[in-house]
C-alpha positions as a Markdown table, in Angstrom:
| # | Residue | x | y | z |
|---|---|---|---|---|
| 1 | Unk | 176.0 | 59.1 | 53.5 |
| 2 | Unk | 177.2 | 60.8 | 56.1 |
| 3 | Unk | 176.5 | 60.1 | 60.1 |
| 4 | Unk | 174.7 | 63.6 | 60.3 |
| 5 | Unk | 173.3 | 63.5 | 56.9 |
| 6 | Unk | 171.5 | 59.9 | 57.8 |
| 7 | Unk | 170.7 | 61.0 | 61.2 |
| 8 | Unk | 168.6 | 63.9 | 59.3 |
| 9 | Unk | 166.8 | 61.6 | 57.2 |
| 10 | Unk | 165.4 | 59.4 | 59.8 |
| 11 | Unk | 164.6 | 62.3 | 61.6 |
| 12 | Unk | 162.5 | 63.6 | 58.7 |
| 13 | Unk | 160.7 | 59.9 | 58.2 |
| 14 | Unk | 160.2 | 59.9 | 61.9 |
| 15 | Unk | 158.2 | 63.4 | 61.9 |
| 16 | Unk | 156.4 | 62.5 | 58.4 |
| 17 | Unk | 155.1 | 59.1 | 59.9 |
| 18 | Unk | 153.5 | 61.5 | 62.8 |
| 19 | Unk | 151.9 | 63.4 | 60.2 |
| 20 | Unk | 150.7 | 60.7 | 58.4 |
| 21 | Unk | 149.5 | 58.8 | 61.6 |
| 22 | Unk | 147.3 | 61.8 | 63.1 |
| 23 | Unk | 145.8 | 62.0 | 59.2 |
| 24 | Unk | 145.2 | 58.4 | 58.7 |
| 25 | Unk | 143.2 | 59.3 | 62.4 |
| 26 | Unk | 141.3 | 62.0 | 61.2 |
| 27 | Unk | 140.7 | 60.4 | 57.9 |
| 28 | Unk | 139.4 | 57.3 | 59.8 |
| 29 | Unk | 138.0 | 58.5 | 63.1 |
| 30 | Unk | 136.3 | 61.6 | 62.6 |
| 31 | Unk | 132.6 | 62.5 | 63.4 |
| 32 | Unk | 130.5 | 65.1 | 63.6 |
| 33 | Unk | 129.5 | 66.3 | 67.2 |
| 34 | Unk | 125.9 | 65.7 | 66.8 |
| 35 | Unk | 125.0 | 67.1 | 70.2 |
| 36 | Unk | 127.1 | 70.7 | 69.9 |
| 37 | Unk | 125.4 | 74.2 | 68.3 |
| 38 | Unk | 126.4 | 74.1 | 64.1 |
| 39 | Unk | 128.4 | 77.0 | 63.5 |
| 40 | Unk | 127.9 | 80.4 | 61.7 |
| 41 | Unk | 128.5 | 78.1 | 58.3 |
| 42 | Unk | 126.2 | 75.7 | 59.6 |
| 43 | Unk | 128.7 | 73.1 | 60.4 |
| 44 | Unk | 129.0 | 71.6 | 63.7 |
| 45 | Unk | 132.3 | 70.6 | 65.4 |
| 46 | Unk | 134.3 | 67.5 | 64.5 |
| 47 | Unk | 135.1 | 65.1 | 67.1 |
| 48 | Unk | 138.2 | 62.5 | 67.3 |
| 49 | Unk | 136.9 | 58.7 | 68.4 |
| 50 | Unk | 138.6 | 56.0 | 68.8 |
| 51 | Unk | 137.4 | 52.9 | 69.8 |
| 52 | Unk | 138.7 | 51.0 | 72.8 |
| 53 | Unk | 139.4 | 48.1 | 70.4 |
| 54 | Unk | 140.8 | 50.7 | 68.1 |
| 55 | Unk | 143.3 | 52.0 | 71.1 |
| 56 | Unk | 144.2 | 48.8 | 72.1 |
| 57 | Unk | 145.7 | 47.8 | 68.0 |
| 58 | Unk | 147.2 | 51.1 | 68.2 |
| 59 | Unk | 149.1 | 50.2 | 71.8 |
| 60 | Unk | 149.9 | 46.7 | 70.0 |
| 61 | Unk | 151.1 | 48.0 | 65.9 |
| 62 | Unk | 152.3 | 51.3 | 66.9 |
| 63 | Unk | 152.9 | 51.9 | 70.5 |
| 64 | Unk | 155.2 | 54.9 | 69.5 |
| 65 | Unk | 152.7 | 56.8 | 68.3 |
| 66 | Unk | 150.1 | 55.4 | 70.6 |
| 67 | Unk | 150.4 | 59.3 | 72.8 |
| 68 | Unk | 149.6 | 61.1 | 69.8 |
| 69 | Unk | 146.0 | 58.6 | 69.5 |
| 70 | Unk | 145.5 | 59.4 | 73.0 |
| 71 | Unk | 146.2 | 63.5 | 72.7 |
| 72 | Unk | 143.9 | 63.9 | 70.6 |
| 73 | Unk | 141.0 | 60.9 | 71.0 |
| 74 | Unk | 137.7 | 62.4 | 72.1 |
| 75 | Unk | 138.8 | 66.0 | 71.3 |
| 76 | Unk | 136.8 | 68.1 | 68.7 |
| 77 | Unk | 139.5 | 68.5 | 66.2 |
| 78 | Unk | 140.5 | 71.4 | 63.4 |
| 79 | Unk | 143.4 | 72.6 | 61.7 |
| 80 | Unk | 144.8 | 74.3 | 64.5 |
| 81 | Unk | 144.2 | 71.4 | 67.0 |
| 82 | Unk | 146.2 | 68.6 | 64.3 |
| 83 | Unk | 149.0 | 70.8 | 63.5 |
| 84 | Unk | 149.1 | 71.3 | 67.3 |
| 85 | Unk | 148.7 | 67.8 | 68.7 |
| 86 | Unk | 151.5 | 66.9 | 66.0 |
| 87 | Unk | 154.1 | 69.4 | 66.8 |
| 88 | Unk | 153.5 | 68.7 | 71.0 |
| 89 | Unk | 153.8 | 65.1 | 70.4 |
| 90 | Unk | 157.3 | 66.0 | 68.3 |
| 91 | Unk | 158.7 | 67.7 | 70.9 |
| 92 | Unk | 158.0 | 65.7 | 73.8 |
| 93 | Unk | 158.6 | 62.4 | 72.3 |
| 94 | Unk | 160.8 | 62.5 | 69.3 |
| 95 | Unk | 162.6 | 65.9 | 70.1 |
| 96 | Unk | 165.7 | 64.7 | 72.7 |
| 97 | Unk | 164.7 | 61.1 | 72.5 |
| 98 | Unk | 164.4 | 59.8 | 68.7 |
| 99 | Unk | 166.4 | 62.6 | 67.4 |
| 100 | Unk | 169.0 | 65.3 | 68.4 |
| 101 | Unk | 167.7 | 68.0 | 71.2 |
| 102 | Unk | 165.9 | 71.1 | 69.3 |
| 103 | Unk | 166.4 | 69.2 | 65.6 |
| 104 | Unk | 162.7 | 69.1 | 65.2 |
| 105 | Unk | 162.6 | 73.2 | 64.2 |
| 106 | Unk | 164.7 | 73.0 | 62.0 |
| 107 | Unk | 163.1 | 69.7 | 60.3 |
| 108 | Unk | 160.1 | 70.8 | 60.3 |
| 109 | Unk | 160.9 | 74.1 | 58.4 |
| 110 | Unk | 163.5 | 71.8 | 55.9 |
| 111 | Unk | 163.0 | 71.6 | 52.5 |
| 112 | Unk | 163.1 | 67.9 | 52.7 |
| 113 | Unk | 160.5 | 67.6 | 55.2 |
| 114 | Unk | 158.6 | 70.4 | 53.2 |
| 115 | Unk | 158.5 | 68.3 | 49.8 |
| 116 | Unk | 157.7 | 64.8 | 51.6 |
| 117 | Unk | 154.6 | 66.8 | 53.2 |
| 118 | Unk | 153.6 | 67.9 | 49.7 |
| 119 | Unk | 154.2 | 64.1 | 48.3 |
| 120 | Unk | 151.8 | 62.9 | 51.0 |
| 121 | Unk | 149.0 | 65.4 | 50.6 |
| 122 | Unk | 149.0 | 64.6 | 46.9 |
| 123 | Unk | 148.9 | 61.1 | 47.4 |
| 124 | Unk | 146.0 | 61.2 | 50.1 |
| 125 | Unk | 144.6 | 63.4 | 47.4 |
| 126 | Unk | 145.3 | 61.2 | 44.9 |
| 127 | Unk | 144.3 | 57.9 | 46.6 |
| 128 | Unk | 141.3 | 59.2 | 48.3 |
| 129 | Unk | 138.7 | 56.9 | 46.8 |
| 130 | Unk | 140.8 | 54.1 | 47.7 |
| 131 | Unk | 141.6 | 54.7 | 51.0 |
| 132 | Unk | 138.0 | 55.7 | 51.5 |
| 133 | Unk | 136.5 | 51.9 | 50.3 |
| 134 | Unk | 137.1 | 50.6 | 53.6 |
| 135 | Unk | 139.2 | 50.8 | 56.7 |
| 136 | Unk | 143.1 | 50.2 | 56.1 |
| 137 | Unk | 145.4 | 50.0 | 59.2 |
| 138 | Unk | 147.8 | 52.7 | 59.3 |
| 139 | Unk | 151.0 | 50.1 | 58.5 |
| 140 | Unk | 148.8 | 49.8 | 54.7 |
| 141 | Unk | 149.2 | 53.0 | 54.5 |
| 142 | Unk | 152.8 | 53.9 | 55.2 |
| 143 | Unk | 153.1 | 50.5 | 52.8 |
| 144 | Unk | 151.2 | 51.8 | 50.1 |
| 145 | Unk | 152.8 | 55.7 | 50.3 |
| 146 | Unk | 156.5 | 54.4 | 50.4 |
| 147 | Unk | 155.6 | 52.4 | 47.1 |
| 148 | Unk | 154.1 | 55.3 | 45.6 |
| 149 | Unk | 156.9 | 57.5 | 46.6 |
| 150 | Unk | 159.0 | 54.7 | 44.2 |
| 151 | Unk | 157.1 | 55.8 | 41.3 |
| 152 | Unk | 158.4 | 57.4 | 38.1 |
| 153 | Unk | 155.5 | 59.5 | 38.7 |
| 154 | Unk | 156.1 | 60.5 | 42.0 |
| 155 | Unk | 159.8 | 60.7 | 41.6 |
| 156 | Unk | 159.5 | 63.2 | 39.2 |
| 157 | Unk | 157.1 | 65.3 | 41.7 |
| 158 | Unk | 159.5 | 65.3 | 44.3 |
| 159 | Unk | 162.0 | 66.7 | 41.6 |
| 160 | Unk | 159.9 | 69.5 | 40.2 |
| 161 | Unk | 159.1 | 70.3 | 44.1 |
| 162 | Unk | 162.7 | 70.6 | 45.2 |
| 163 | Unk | 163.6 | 72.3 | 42.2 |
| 164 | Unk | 161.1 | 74.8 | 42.8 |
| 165 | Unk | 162.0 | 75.5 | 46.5 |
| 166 | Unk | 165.4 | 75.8 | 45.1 |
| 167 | Unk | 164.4 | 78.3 | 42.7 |
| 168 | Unk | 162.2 | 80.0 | 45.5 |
| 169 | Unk | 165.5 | 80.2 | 47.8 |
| 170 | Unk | 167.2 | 81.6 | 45.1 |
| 171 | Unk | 165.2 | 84.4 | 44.2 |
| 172 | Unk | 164.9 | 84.9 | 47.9 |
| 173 | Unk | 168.1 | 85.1 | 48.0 |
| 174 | Unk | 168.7 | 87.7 | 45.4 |
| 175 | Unk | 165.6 | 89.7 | 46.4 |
| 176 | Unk | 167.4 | 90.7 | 49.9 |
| 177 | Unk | 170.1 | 91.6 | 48.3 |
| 178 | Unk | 169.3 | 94.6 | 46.6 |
């Protein structure tokens, strides 16, 4: 494989484990702000914790991604605030450093980047049961996605999902030109 080539692909794992970490967060660390006013649905905010102990494992197994814990630990936390704290802590610590100056744009809006997103929703998804039983570090679950990923089943996903953005580009494609 080329230099470039291989250079993109560890780019692409380095952006996806960032995703993965700040939902393994979220998936673990999440509460309900008991003390805040519910909103017009009723719902009151949500609310990143971590415990000190759980800061400290983080600074010890994954001191790379320790900023992104402490971006977003004790922050009330939606859609908008993820995608957020994910894409600030690409582009001030992967962006430059981990991979090529203003590569993480154009990863993030890849097709390769955009069909290993889809394979990890559906196997959070798919696995949420499991992953729900009890606390797994986030090492078990970059373990147990990358064996997944290894599937027939899986494999076969990630075909039908880049042959469908392939057909998407394509149509695209000829759409603008007429």
């Amino acid at each position: 494989m080329p230099e470039q080539q291989e250079q993109f692909q560890k780019s692409v794992l380095q952006i996806l484990e960032a995703v993965m970490f700040e939902n393994w967060l979220r998936f673990y660390f999440i509460t309900e702000k008991s003390d805040a006013p519910a909103d017009a649905n009723g719902e009151k905010p949500l609310l990143l914790t971590v415990p000190e102990k759980g800061m400290e494992r983080i600074k010890e197994l994954y001191p790379h991604l320790l900023p992104l814990a402490e971006g977003m630990n004790g922050r009330e936390v939606d859609f908008e605030t993820s995608r957020r704290a994910v894409c600030t802590f690409v582009l001030e610590h992967l962006d430059g450093a981990a991979m090529p100056r203003d590569a993480a744009a154009g990863i993030f809006e890849s097709a390769t980047f955009q069909i290993q997103m889809q394979l990890f929703n559906t196997w959070v998804q798919m696995h949420e049961s499991q992953l729900d039983q009890g606390f797994l570090e986030f090492g078990a679950w970059r373990r147990l996605f990358a064996q997944w990923r290894e599937t027939p089943g899986a494999r076969e996903l990630a075909g039908r999902l880049s042959l469908a953005g392939r057909n998407a580009t394509s149509a695209q494609a000829g759409a603008t030109e007429h």
